[in-house]
């Protein structure tokens, strides 16, 4: 069974750094792209970017380029989403998901989500 | 970026009735050379991750009941739920994957 299991909820202060994770199982993690999707409170879904763990090839949505870093460690089947300096506007639910067509949608499997709260 | 616009924003339908959600893209999602529309639908229930319902606009994902139907082509698409059940309460999103960045509609909230 394909599973994506994300790290737990985080509460951070503005300016702090954060790295959340997404661990895959039930498939060849190194050979499957992993995407990240944001959902801000009361808002819709936004694609952030995608990574191929096998060679760390990463593509970002222009809206998120330079604001977050996507990485992966294929040896432990885990993808990451990282911030160096959080803002209150980063408060959101973040999902990892598996694209079915190379690095492209649709996304057929999703993690349970990681809620990130940034507040002073 | 391709803009995806759903209508209505919210919809209240009685149990057993039919519900239709529309999704319009700012440019065609039809790849004419392969005759496929690069459009997916997702169901998002509270406290759960989104669930893929349809891809290629009308291909039902595994395990999706056949009372769900996806249709449309080009720039205009629809998701229809027949015989609405209580468990269908959710927010529904369309997503285009014709061109990166892959964009979603704003969502349609389905209520009973």
Coordinates of N, CA and C in Angstrom, one line a residue:
Chain A
X1 N 0.8 -1.2 0.0 CA 0.0 0.0 0.0 C 0.9 1.3 0.0
X2 N 0.6 2.1 -0.9 CA 1.3 3.4 -1.0 C 0.9 4.3 0.2
X3 N 1.9 4.8 0.9 CA 1.6 5.7 2.1 C 2.6 6.8 2.1
X4 N 2.1 8.0 2.4 CA 2.9 9.2 2.6 C 2.6 9.7 4.0
X5 N 3.6 9.6 4.9 CA 3.3 10.0 6.3 C 4.2 11.2 6.6
X6 N 3.5 12.3 7.0 CA 4.1 13.6 7.3 C 4.4 13.8 8.7
X7 N 5.3 14.7 9.0 CA 5.7 15.0 10.4 C 4.5 15.8 11.0
X8 N 4.6 16.0 12.3 CA 3.5 16.5 13.1 C 3.5 18.1 13.0
X9 N 2.4 18.6 13.6 CA 2.1 20.0 13.6 C 3.2 20.8 14.3
X10 N 3.4 22.0 13.8 CA 4.5 22.8 14.3 C 3.9 24.2 14.6
X11 N 4.4 24.8 15.7 CA 4.1 26.1 16.1 C 5.5 26.9 16.2
X12 N 5.6 27.9 15.4 CA 6.9 28.6 15.3 C 6.6 30.1 15.5
X13 N 7.7 30.8 15.7 CA 7.7 32.3 15.8 C 8.2 32.9 14.5
X14 N 7.7 34.1 14.1 CA 8.3 34.7 12.9 C 9.8 34.8 13.0
X15 N 10.4 34.5 11.8 CA 11.9 34.5 11.8 C 12.6 33.2 12.0
X16 N 11.8 32.3 12.6 CA 12.4 31.0 12.9 C 12.5 30.1 11.6
X17 N 13.3 29.1 11.7 CA 13.5 28.2 10.6 C 12.6 26.9 10.9
X18 N 12.3 26.2 9.8 CA 11.5 25.0 10.0 C 11.8 24.0 8.8
X19 N 11.8 22.8 9.1 CA 11.8 21.7 8.1 C 10.8 20.7 8.4
X20 N 9.9 20.4 7.5 CA 8.9 19.4 7.7 C 9.1 18.2 6.8
X21 N 8.6 17.1 7.1 CA 9.0 15.9 6.3 C 7.8 15.1 5.8
X22 N 8.1 14.2 4.9 CA 7.1 13.4 4.2 C 7.8 12.1 3.9
X23 N 7.4 11.0 4.6 CA 8.1 9.7 4.4 C 7.2 8.8 3.6
X24 N 7.8 8.3 2.5 CA 7.0 7.4 1.6 C 7.3 5.9 1.9
X25 N 6.3 5.1 1.6 CA 6.4 3.7 1.7 C 5.5 3.0 0.7
X26 N 5.8 1.8 0.4 CA 4.9 1.0 -0.5 C 5.2 1.3 -2.0
X27 N 6.2 2.0 -2.3 CA 6.6 2.3 -3.7 C 8.0 2.6 -3.7
X28 N 8.6 2.6 -4.9 CA 10.0 3.0 -5.1 C 10.2 4.5 -5.0
X29 N 10.5 4.9 -3.7 CA 10.5 6.4 -3.4 C 11.5 7.1 -4.3
X30 N 12.7 6.5 -4.5 CA 13.7 7.2 -5.3 C 13.3 7.4 -6.7
X31 N 12.4 6.7 -7.2 CA 12.0 6.7 -8.6 C 10.6 7.4 -8.9
X32 N 10.1 8.0 -7.9 CA 8.8 8.7 -8.0 C 8.9 10.2 -7.5
X33 N 8.3 11.1 -8.3 CA 8.3 12.4 -7.9 C 7.4 12.6 -6.6
X34 N 7.7 13.6 -5.8 CA 6.9 14.0 -4.7 C 6.7 15.5 -4.8
X35 N 5.4 15.9 -4.6 CA 5.0 17.3 -4.7 C 4.6 17.8 -3.3
X36 N 4.6 19.1 -3.2 CA 4.1 19.8 -2.0 C 3.0 20.8 -2.4
X37 N 2.0 20.8 -1.6 CA 0.8 21.6 -1.8 C 0.4 22.4 -0.6
X38 N 0.2 23.6 -0.7 CA -0.2 24.5 0.4 C -1.7 24.8 0.5
X39 N -2.3 24.8 1.7 CA -3.6 25.3 1.9 C -3.6 26.3 3.0
X40 N -3.7 27.5 2.7 CA -3.8 28.5 3.8 C -5.2 28.5 4.4
X41 N -5.3 29.0 5.6 CA -6.6 28.9 6.3 C -7.8 29.5 5.5
X42 N -8.8 28.6 5.3 CA -10.0 29.1 4.6 C -9.8 29.2 3.1
X43 N -8.7 28.8 2.6 CA -8.4 29.0 1.2 C -8.2 27.7 0.4
X44 N -7.9 27.8 -0.8 CA -7.8 26.6 -1.7 C -6.4 26.0 -1.7
X45 N -6.2 25.1 -2.7 CA -5.0 24.4 -2.8 C -4.0 25.1 -3.8
X46 N -2.8 25.1 -3.4 CA -1.7 25.7 -4.3 C -0.6 24.8 -4.4
X47 N -0.2 24.5 -5.6 CA 1.0 23.6 -5.9 C 2.2 24.5 -5.7
X48 N 3.2 23.9 -4.9 CA 4.4 24.6 -4.5 C 5.6 24.2 -5.3
X49 N 5.7 22.9 -5.5 CA 6.9 22.4 -6.2 C 6.9 20.9 -6.1
X50 N 8.0 20.3 -6.8 CA 8.1 18.9 -6.9 C 9.5 18.5 -6.9
X51 N 9.8 17.3 -6.4 CA 11.2 16.8 -6.4 C 11.2 15.4 -6.8
X52 N 12.3 15.0 -7.5 CA 12.6 13.6 -7.9 C 13.7 13.1 -7.0
X53 N 13.4 12.3 -5.9 CA 14.4 12.0 -5.0 C 15.6 11.2 -5.5
X54 N 15.4 10.6 -6.7 CA 16.6 9.8 -7.2 C 17.8 10.7 -7.5
X55 N 17.5 11.9 -8.0 CA 18.6 12.8 -8.4 C 18.4 14.2 -7.8
X56 N 17.4 14.4 -7.0 CA 17.1 15.7 -6.4 C 16.7 16.7 -7.4
X57 N 16.3 16.4 -8.6 CA 15.8 17.3 -9.6 C 14.6 18.0 -8.9
X58 N 14.5 19.3 -8.9 CA 13.5 20.0 -8.2 C 12.9 21.1 -9.1
X59 N 11.6 21.2 -9.1 CA 11.0 22.3 -9.8 C 10.0 23.0 -8.9
X60 N 10.0 24.4 -9.0 CA 9.2 25.2 -8.1 C 8.1 25.9 -8.9
X61 N 7.0 26.1 -8.3 CA 6.1 27.1 -8.8 C 6.7 28.5 -8.6
X62 N 6.6 29.4 -9.6 CA 7.1 30.7 -9.5 C 6.7 31.4 -8.2
X63 N 5.5 31.1 -7.7 CA 5.0 31.8 -6.5 C 5.8 31.4 -5.2
X64 N 6.5 30.3 -5.3 CA 7.2 29.8 -4.1 C 8.7 29.7 -4.3
X65 N 9.2 29.9 -5.5 CA 10.6 29.9 -5.8 C 11.3 31.0 -4.9
X66 N 12.4 30.5 -4.2 CA 13.1 31.4 -3.4 C 12.5 31.6 -2.0
X67 N 11.3 31.1 -1.8 CA 10.7 31.3 -0.5 C 10.8 30.0 0.4
X68 N 10.8 28.9 -0.3 CA 11.0 27.6 0.4 C 12.0 26.7 -0.3
X69 N 12.5 25.7 0.3 CA 13.4 24.8 -0.3 C 12.8 23.4 -0.1
X70 N 12.8 22.7 -1.3 CA 12.3 21.3 -1.3 C 13.6 20.4 -1.4
X71 N 13.7 19.4 -0.6 CA 14.8 18.5 -0.7 C 14.3 17.0 -0.4
X72 N 15.2 16.1 -0.5 CA 14.8 14.7 -0.3 C 16.1 13.9 0.1
X73 N 15.9 12.9 0.9 CA 16.9 11.9 1.2 C 16.4 10.5 0.8
X74 N 16.8 10.1 -0.4 CA 16.3 8.8 -0.9 C 16.6 7.6 0.0
X75 N 17.7 7.7 0.8 CA 18.1 6.6 1.6 C 17.1 6.3 2.7
X76 N 16.4 7.3 3.1 CA 15.3 7.1 4.1 C 13.9 7.4 3.6
X77 N 13.8 7.5 2.2 CA 12.5 7.6 1.6 C 11.7 8.8 2.1
X78 N 12.4 10.0 2.3 CA 11.8 11.1 2.9 C 12.1 12.4 2.1
X79 N 11.0 13.1 1.9 CA 11.1 14.4 1.3 C 10.9 15.5 2.3
X80 N 11.4 16.7 2.0 CA 11.4 17.8 3.0 C 10.9 19.1 2.4
X81 N 10.3 19.9 3.2 CA 9.9 21.3 2.8 C 10.5 22.2 3.9
X82 N 11.3 23.2 3.5 CA 12.1 23.9 4.5 C 11.9 25.4 4.3
X83 N 11.9 26.1 5.5 CA 11.9 27.6 5.5 C 13.1 28.1 6.3
X84 N 13.7 29.1 5.9 CA 14.8 29.7 6.7 C 14.4 30.8 7.6
X85 N 13.3 31.5 7.3 CA 12.8 32.6 8.1 C 11.3 32.7 7.9
X86 N 10.6 32.1 8.8 CA 9.1 32.0 8.7 C 8.4 33.3 8.8
X87 N 7.3 33.5 8.2 CA 6.5 34.6 8.3 C 5.1 34.2 8.8
X88 N 4.3 35.1 9.3 CA 3.0 34.7 9.7 C 2.1 34.2 8.5
X89 N 2.4 34.7 7.4 CA 1.7 34.3 6.2 C 2.1 32.9 5.7
X90 N 3.0 32.3 6.4 CA 3.3 30.9 6.1 C 2.4 29.9 6.9
X91 N 1.6 30.5 7.7 CA 0.6 29.7 8.5 C -0.3 29.0 7.5
X92 N -0.3 27.6 7.5 CA -1.1 26.9 6.5 C -1.0 25.4 6.8
X93 N -1.8 24.6 6.1 CA -1.6 23.2 6.1 C -0.8 22.9 4.9
X94 N 0.2 22.0 5.0 CA 1.0 21.6 3.9 C 0.9 20.1 3.7
X95 N 0.6 19.8 2.4 CA 0.5 18.4 2.1 C 1.6 18.0 1.1
X96 N 2.1 16.7 1.3 CA 2.9 16.1 0.2 C 2.0 15.2 -0.6
X97 N 2.3 15.0 -1.8 CA 1.5 14.2 -2.7 C 2.3 13.6 -3.8
X98 N 1.8 12.5 -4.3 CA 2.6 11.8 -5.4 C 1.9 12.0 -6.7
X99 N 2.7 12.7 -7.6 CA 2.1 12.8 -9.0 C 2.2 11.5 -9.7
X100 N 1.2 11.3 -10.6 CA 1.1 10.0 -11.3 C 1.9 10.0 -12.7
X101 N 2.1 11.2 -13.2 CA 2.7 11.3 -14.5 C 4.1 11.9 -14.5
X102 N 5.1 11.2 -14.0 CA 6.4 11.8 -13.8 C 6.2 12.8 -12.8
X103 N 6.6 14.0 -13.0 CA 6.5 15.1 -12.0 C 5.2 15.8 -12.1
X104 N 4.3 15.3 -12.9 CA 3.1 16.1 -13.2 C 1.9 15.5 -12.6
X105 N 0.8 16.3 -12.3 CA -0.4 15.8 -11.8 C -1.1 14.8 -12.8
X106 N -2.1 14.1 -12.4 CA -2.8 14.3 -11.1 C -2.0 13.7 -9.9
X107 N -2.4 14.0 -8.7 CA -1.8 13.5 -7.5 C -2.7 12.4 -6.9
X108 N -2.2 11.1 -7.0 CA -3.1 10.0 -6.6 C -3.0 9.6 -5.1
X109 N -1.9 10.0 -4.5 CA -1.8 9.7 -3.0 C -1.3 11.0 -2.3
X110 N -1.8 11.2 -1.1 CA -1.5 12.4 -0.4 C -1.1 12.0 1.0
X111 N -0.2 12.8 1.6 CA 0.1 12.7 3.0 C -1.1 13.3 3.8
X112 N -1.0 13.1 5.1 CA -2.2 13.5 6.0 C -2.1 15.0 6.2
X113 N -1.0 15.6 5.9 CA -0.9 17.1 6.1 C -0.1 17.4 7.3
X114 N 0.6 18.5 7.3 CA 1.3 19.1 8.4 C 0.8 20.5 8.6
X115 N 0.2 20.8 9.8 CA -0.2 22.2 10.1 C 0.9 23.0 10.6
X116 N 1.2 24.1 10.0 CA 2.3 25.0 10.4 C 1.6 26.3 10.9
X117 N 1.9 26.7 12.1 CA 1.3 27.9 12.7 C 2.5 28.8 13.0
X118 N 2.5 30.0 12.5 CA 3.6 31.0 12.7 C 2.9 32.2 13.4
X119 N 3.3 32.4 14.7 CA 2.7 33.4 15.5 C 3.7 33.9 16.5
X120 N 3.7 35.2 16.8 CA 4.5 35.7 17.8 C 3.9 35.6 19.2
Chain B
X1 N -0.1 32.2 -15.9 CA -0.6 31.0 -15.3 C -2.1 30.8 -15.8
X2 N -2.5 29.6 -15.9 CA -3.8 29.3 -16.3 C -4.7 29.5 -15.0
X3 N -5.8 30.3 -15.2 CA -6.7 30.5 -14.1 C -7.9 29.6 -14.2
X4 N -8.2 28.9 -13.1 CA -9.3 28.0 -13.0 C -10.4 28.6 -12.1
X5 N -11.6 28.7 -12.7 CA -12.7 29.4 -12.0 C -13.8 28.4 -11.8
X6 N -14.2 28.1 -10.6 CA -15.3 27.2 -10.3 C -16.5 27.9 -10.0
X7 N -17.7 27.3 -10.3 CA -19.0 27.8 -9.9 C -19.9 26.7 -9.6
X8 N -20.8 26.9 -8.6 CA -20.8 28.0 -7.7 C -19.7 27.9 -6.6
X9 N -19.5 28.8 -5.8 CA -18.6 28.7 -4.6 C -19.1 27.7 -3.6
X10 N -20.4 27.7 -3.4 CA -21.0 26.7 -2.5 C -22.3 26.2 -3.1
X11 N -22.7 25.1 -2.6 CA -23.9 24.4 -3.2 C -24.6 23.6 -2.2
X12 N -25.9 23.7 -2.0 CA -26.6 22.9 -1.0 C -27.6 22.1 -1.8
X13 N -27.5 20.8 -1.7 CA -28.4 19.9 -2.4 C -29.0 18.8 -1.5
X14 N -30.2 18.5 -1.7 CA -30.9 17.5 -0.9 C -30.3 16.1 -1.1
X15 N -30.4 15.3 -0.1 CA -30.0 13.9 -0.2 C -30.7 13.2 -1.3
X16 N -30.0 12.4 -2.1 CA -30.6 11.7 -3.3 C -30.8 12.5 -4.5
X17 N -30.5 13.8 -4.4 CA -30.6 14.7 -5.6 C -29.3 14.7 -6.4
X18 N -29.3 15.5 -7.5 CA -28.1 15.6 -8.3 C -27.4 17.0 -8.1
X19 N -26.1 17.0 -8.0 CA -25.3 18.2 -7.9 C -24.3 18.4 -9.0
X20 N -24.2 19.6 -9.5 CA -23.2 19.8 -10.6 C -22.3 21.0 -10.3
X21 N -21.1 20.8 -10.4 CA -20.1 21.8 -10.2 C -19.4 22.1 -11.5
X22 N -19.2 23.4 -11.8 CA -18.6 23.8 -13.1 C -17.2 24.3 -12.8
X23 N -16.3 24.1 -13.8 CA -14.9 24.6 -13.8 C -14.6 25.1 -15.1
X24 N -14.1 26.4 -15.2 CA -13.7 27.0 -16.4 C -12.3 27.4 -16.4
X25 N -11.5 27.1 -17.4 CA -10.1 27.4 -17.5 C -9.9 28.6 -18.4
X26 N -8.9 29.4 -18.1 CA -8.6 30.6 -18.9 C -8.0 30.3 -20.3
X27 N -7.6 29.1 -20.5 CA -7.2 28.7 -21.8 C -7.5 27.2 -22.0
X28 N -7.4 26.7 -23.2 CA -7.8 25.3 -23.4 C -6.9 24.3 -22.7
X29 N -7.5 23.3 -22.2 CA -6.8 22.2 -21.6 C -6.7 21.0 -22.4
X30 N -7.2 21.1 -23.7 CA -7.3 20.0 -24.6 C -6.0 19.9 -25.4
X31 N -5.3 18.8 -25.2 CA -4.1 18.6 -26.0 C -4.6 17.8 -27.3
X32 N -4.7 18.6 -28.4 CA -5.4 18.0 -29.5 C -4.7 16.8 -30.2
X33 N -3.4 16.8 -30.1 CA -2.7 15.7 -30.7 C -3.0 14.3 -30.1
X34 N -3.4 14.3 -28.8 CA -3.7 13.1 -28.1 C -5.1 13.1 -27.6
X35 N -5.9 14.1 -28.0 CA -7.3 14.2 -27.7 C -7.6 14.0 -26.2
X36 N -6.8 14.6 -25.3 CA -7.0 14.5 -23.9 C -7.0 15.9 -23.3
X37 N -7.9 16.0 -22.3 CA -8.0 17.2 -21.5 C -7.3 17.1 -20.2
X38 N -6.4 18.0 -19.9 CA -5.5 17.9 -18.8 C -6.1 18.5 -17.6
X39 N -7.2 17.8 -17.1 CA -8.0 18.3 -16.0 C -8.3 17.2 -15.0
X40 N -8.1 17.5 -13.7 CA -8.4 16.6 -12.6 C -9.4 17.2 -11.7
X41 N -10.1 16.3 -11.0 CA -11.0 16.7 -9.9 C -10.6 16.0 -8.6
X42 N -10.7 16.8 -7.5 CA -10.4 16.2 -6.2 C -11.6 16.5 -5.2
X43 N -11.7 15.6 -4.3 CA -12.7 15.8 -3.2 C -11.9 16.0 -1.9
X44 N -12.2 17.0 -1.1 CA -11.5 17.3 0.1 C -12.4 17.4 1.3
X45 N -12.4 16.4 2.1 CA -13.2 16.4 3.3 C -12.5 17.0 4.5
X46 N -13.2 17.6 5.4 CA -12.6 18.2 6.6 C -11.7 17.1 7.4
X47 N -10.5 17.5 7.7 CA -9.6 16.6 8.5 C -9.0 15.5 7.7
X48 N -9.2 15.5 6.4 CA -8.6 14.5 5.5 C -7.8 15.2 4.4
X49 N -6.8 14.4 3.8 CA -6.2 15.0 2.6 C -7.1 14.9 1.4
X50 N -6.9 15.7 0.4 CA -7.7 15.6 -0.8 C -7.6 14.2 -1.4
X51 N -8.6 13.9 -2.1 CA -8.7 12.6 -2.8 C -9.0 12.8 -4.3
X52 N -8.2 12.1 -5.1 CA -8.4 12.2 -6.5 C -9.6 11.5 -7.0
X53 N -10.5 12.2 -7.7 CA -11.7 11.7 -8.2 C -11.6 11.3 -9.7
X54 N -11.1 12.3 -10.5 CA -11.1 12.1 -12.0 C -9.8 12.7 -12.5
X55 N -9.3 12.1 -13.6 CA -8.2 12.7 -14.3 C -8.6 12.6 -15.8
X56 N -7.8 13.3 -16.6 CA -8.2 13.4 -18.1 C -9.7 13.8 -18.2
X57 N -10.1 14.6 -17.2 CA -11.5 15.2 -17.2 C -12.6 14.2 -16.9
X58 N -12.5 13.0 -17.4 CA -13.6 12.1 -17.2 C -13.2 10.6 -16.8
X59 N -11.9 10.4 -16.6 CA -11.5 9.0 -16.2 C -11.6 8.9 -14.7
X60 N -12.4 8.1 -14.2 CA -12.7 7.9 -12.8 C -11.5 7.2 -12.1
X61 N -11.0 7.8 -11.0 CA -9.9 7.2 -10.2 C -10.4 5.9 -9.5
X62 N -9.5 5.1 -9.2 CA -9.8 3.8 -8.5 C -10.6 4.0 -7.3
X63 N -11.7 3.3 -7.2 CA -12.5 3.3 -6.0 C -13.6 4.4 -5.9
X64 N -13.6 5.2 -6.9 CA -14.6 6.3 -6.9 C -16.0 5.8 -7.4
X65 N -17.0 6.0 -6.6 CA -18.3 5.4 -7.0 C -18.8 6.0 -8.4
X66 N -19.6 5.2 -9.1 CA -20.0 5.6 -10.4 C -21.1 6.6 -10.4
X67 N -21.6 7.0 -9.3 CA -22.5 8.1 -9.2 C -21.8 9.5 -9.4
X68 N -20.5 9.4 -9.4 CA -19.7 10.6 -9.7 C -19.4 10.6 -11.2
X69 N -19.5 11.7 -11.9 CA -19.2 11.8 -13.3 C -18.5 13.1 -13.6
X70 N -17.4 12.9 -14.5 CA -16.7 14.1 -14.9 C -16.9 14.3 -16.4
X71 N -17.0 15.5 -16.9 CA -17.3 15.7 -18.3 C -16.7 17.1 -18.7
X72 N -16.7 17.3 -20.0 CA -16.3 18.6 -20.5 C -15.1 18.5 -21.4
X73 N -14.8 19.6 -22.1 CA -13.6 19.6 -22.9 C -13.2 21.0 -23.2
X74 N -11.9 21.2 -23.6 CA -11.5 22.6 -23.9 C -11.3 23.5 -22.7
X75 N -12.3 24.3 -22.5 CA -12.2 25.2 -21.3 C -13.3 25.1 -20.3
X76 N -14.3 24.2 -20.6 CA -15.4 24.1 -19.7 C -15.7 22.7 -19.3
X77 N -15.7 22.5 -18.0 CA -15.8 21.1 -17.4 C -16.8 21.1 -16.3
X78 N -17.3 19.9 -16.0 CA -18.3 19.7 -15.0 C -18.0 18.5 -14.2
X79 N -18.3 18.5 -12.9 CA -18.3 17.3 -12.0 C -19.8 17.2 -11.6
X80 N -20.4 16.1 -11.8 CA -21.8 15.8 -11.4 C -21.8 14.6 -10.4
X81 N -22.5 14.9 -9.4 CA -22.7 13.8 -8.4 C -24.2 13.5 -8.4
X82 N -24.5 12.2 -8.7 CA -25.9 11.8 -8.8 C -26.2 11.1 -7.4
X83 N -27.5 11.2 -7.0 CA -27.9 10.5 -5.8 C -27.0 10.9 -4.6
X84 N -27.0 12.2 -4.4 CA -26.1 12.7 -3.4 C -26.2 12.0 -2.0
X85 N -25.1 11.7 -1.4 CA -25.1 11.0 -0.1 C -24.5 11.9 0.9
X86 N -24.8 11.7 2.2 CA -24.2 12.5 3.3 C -22.7 12.5 3.3
X87 N -22.1 11.4 2.8 CA -20.6 11.4 2.9 C -20.0 12.2 1.7
X88 N -20.8 12.8 0.9 CA -20.3 13.6 -0.2 C -20.1 15.0 0.2
X89 N -20.4 15.4 1.4 CA -20.1 16.7 1.9 C -18.6 16.9 2.0
X90 N -18.2 17.9 1.2 CA -16.7 18.2 1.0 C -16.6 19.4 0.2
X91 N -15.3 19.8 0.0 CA -15.0 20.9 -0.9 C -14.4 20.1 -2.1
X92 N -14.8 20.5 -3.3 CA -14.4 19.9 -4.6 C -13.5 20.9 -5.3
X93 N -12.4 20.4 -5.8 CA -11.5 21.3 -6.6 C -11.2 20.7 -8.0
X94 N -11.1 21.5 -9.0 CA -10.6 21.1 -10.2 C -9.1 21.6 -10.3
X95 N -8.3 20.9 -11.1 CA -6.9 21.3 -11.3 C -6.5 21.0 -12.7
X96 N -5.8 22.0 -13.3 CA -5.3 21.8 -14.6 C -3.9 21.4 -14.6
X97 N -3.5 20.5 -15.5 CA -2.1 20.1 -15.5 C -1.6 20.2 -17.0
X98 N -2.2 21.1 -17.7 CA -1.8 21.4 -19.1 C -0.4 22.1 -19.1
X99 N -0.3 23.1 -18.2 CA 0.9 23.9 -18.2 C 1.3 24.2 -16.7
X100 N 2.6 24.1 -16.4 CA 3.1 24.5 -15.1 C 3.1 26.0 -15.0
X101 N 2.7 26.6 -13.8 CA 2.4 25.9 -12.6 C 1.0 25.3 -12.6
X102 N 0.9 24.1 -12.0 CA -0.4 23.4 -12.0 C -1.3 24.1 -11.0
X103 N -2.4 24.6 -11.5 CA -3.3 25.5 -10.8 C -4.6 24.8 -10.5
X104 N -5.2 25.1 -9.3 CA -6.5 24.6 -8.9 C -7.5 25.7 -9.0
X105 N -8.8 25.3 -9.1 CA -9.9 26.2 -8.9 C -10.0 26.6 -7.4
X106 N -10.8 27.6 -7.1 CA -10.9 28.1 -5.7 C -11.7 27.1 -4.8
X107 N -12.3 26.1 -5.4 CA -13.0 25.2 -4.6 C -14.5 25.5 -4.6
X108 N -15.3 24.4 -4.5 CA -16.8 24.5 -4.3 C -17.2 23.7 -3.1
X109 N -17.8 24.3 -2.2 CA -18.2 23.7 -0.9 C -19.6 23.0 -1.1
X110 N -19.7 21.7 -1.0 CA -20.9 21.0 -1.1 C -21.5 20.7 0.2
X111 N -22.8 21.1 0.4 CA -23.5 20.9 1.6 C -24.8 20.2 1.4
X112 N -25.3 19.6 2.4 CA -26.6 18.9 2.3 C -27.7 19.9 2.7

